[in-house]
Amino acid sequence: MPADAGLHGELVVRERNRLAFERVQQRLARRGAGAADVARQWPAHHVASDLVRMSADLTGWPYERRRTTPETLFADHVRQAPVTLCPSTTDPAVTRGWPKRS
């Protein structure tokens, strides 16, 4: 990704095929060696949703434009952990094909 890209999103930790928010909280509560230990045990990933900076503040752009720009950036770069782009659509038929949450 370009060095000046600022991506908006969330940190997530996956555990047993689910997002484990409590693991993110536990990671935030640790310091020093304890923080390093839980980081290895529960690696976090950044799931980006839109672009808020690229050489300038883009928060004034409409969401659709801020969303399209990182889609283009991610298409040109490797999209794998620890940074991924979350899926987005306005088409309900598309969402029916997405995996169900448990």
Coordinates of C-alpha atoms in Angstrom, one line a residue:
M1 CA 0.0 0.0 0.0
P2 CA 1.2 3.5 -0.5
A3 CA 2.9 4.9 2.5
D4 CA 0.5 7.8 2.8
A5 CA -2.7 5.7 2.7
G6 CA -4.9 5.9 5.8
L7 CA -7.4 3.1 6.0
H8 CA -10.5 3.2 8.2
G9 CA -11.5 -0.2 9.6
E10 CA -11.4 -2.5 12.7
L11 CA -8.9 -4.7 14.4
V12 CA -10.3 -8.2 14.7
V13 CA -9.1 -11.5 16.2
R14 CA -10.4 -14.8 14.9
E15 CA -10.8 -17.7 17.3
R16 CA -12.5 -21.0 16.3
N17 CA -14.1 -19.6 13.2
R18 CA -15.6 -16.5 14.9
L19 CA -14.6 -12.9 15.6
A20 CA -13.5 -12.8 19.2
F21 CA -13.9 -9.2 20.4
E22 CA -13.0 -10.3 24.0
R23 CA -9.5 -11.3 22.7
V24 CA -9.0 -7.8 21.2
Q25 CA -9.9 -6.3 24.7
Q26 CA -7.5 -8.7 26.4
R27 CA -4.7 -7.7 24.1
L28 CA -5.4 -4.0 24.8
A29 CA -5.2 -4.6 28.5
R30 CA -1.7 -6.1 28.4
R31 CA 1.7 -4.4 28.5
G32 CA 5.3 -5.4 27.9
A33 CA 6.1 -9.1 27.6
G34 CA 2.5 -10.0 28.4
A35 CA 1.4 -8.0 25.4
A36 CA 3.9 -9.8 23.1
D37 CA 2.7 -13.2 24.4
V38 CA -1.0 -12.6 23.7
A39 CA -0.1 -11.0 20.3
R40 CA 1.5 -14.3 19.3
Q41 CA -1.4 -16.3 20.8
W42 CA -4.2 -14.1 19.2
P43 CA -2.8 -12.3 16.2
A44 CA -4.9 -9.3 15.2
H45 CA -5.9 -8.3 11.6
H46 CA -7.0 -5.0 10.3
V47 CA -10.2 -5.2 8.2
A48 CA -10.4 -2.0 6.2
S49 CA -13.7 -0.5 5.1
D50 CA -12.7 2.7 3.4
L51 CA -9.9 5.2 2.7
V52 CA -9.6 8.4 4.8
R53 CA -6.2 9.7 3.7
M54 CA -4.0 9.6 0.6
S55 CA -1.7 12.6 0.4
A56 CA -4.6 14.6 1.8
D57 CA -7.6 14.2 4.1
L58 CA -10.4 12.4 2.2
T59 CA -13.1 12.4 4.9
G60 CA -15.0 15.0 2.9
W61 CA -15.4 12.6 0.0
P62 CA -18.7 10.7 -0.2
Y63 CA -18.4 7.2 1.2
E64 CA -18.9 5.5 -2.2
R65 CA -15.8 7.3 -3.5
R66 CA -13.7 6.6 -0.4
R67 CA -14.7 2.9 -0.7
T68 CA -14.0 2.6 -4.5
T69 CA -10.4 3.9 -4.1
P70 CA -9.2 1.2 -1.6
E71 CA -10.9 -1.4 -3.8
T72 CA -8.6 -0.3 -6.6
L73 CA -5.6 -0.2 -4.3
F74 CA -6.3 -3.6 -2.9
A75 CA -6.7 -5.0 -6.4
D76 CA -3.1 -3.8 -7.2
H77 CA -1.6 -5.2 -4.0
V78 CA -1.6 -8.5 -2.1
R79 CA -4.8 -8.8 -0.1
Q80 CA -4.0 -11.0 2.9
A81 CA -3.7 -10.8 6.6
P82 CA -2.9 -8.8 8.6
V83 CA -4.7 -6.2 6.4
T84 CA -7.8 -7.1 4.3
L85 CA -10.6 -5.2 2.7
C86 CA -14.1 -6.1 4.1
P87 CA -16.7 -7.0 1.5
S88 CA -19.3 -4.3 0.6
T89 CA -22.4 -4.3 -1.5
T90 CA -25.8 -2.6 -1.8
D91 CA -27.3 -5.7 -3.5
P92 CA -29.2 -8.0 -1.1
A93 CA -28.8 -10.9 -3.5
V94 CA -25.0 -10.7 -3.2
T95 CA -25.2 -10.8 0.6
R96 CA -27.2 -14.0 0.4
G97 CA -24.2 -15.7 -1.1
W98 CA -21.9 -14.7 1.8
P99 CA -21.0 -17.1 4.6
K100 CA -23.4 -17.1 7.5
R101 CA -22.2 -15.9 10.9
S102 CA -22.4 -18.4 13.7

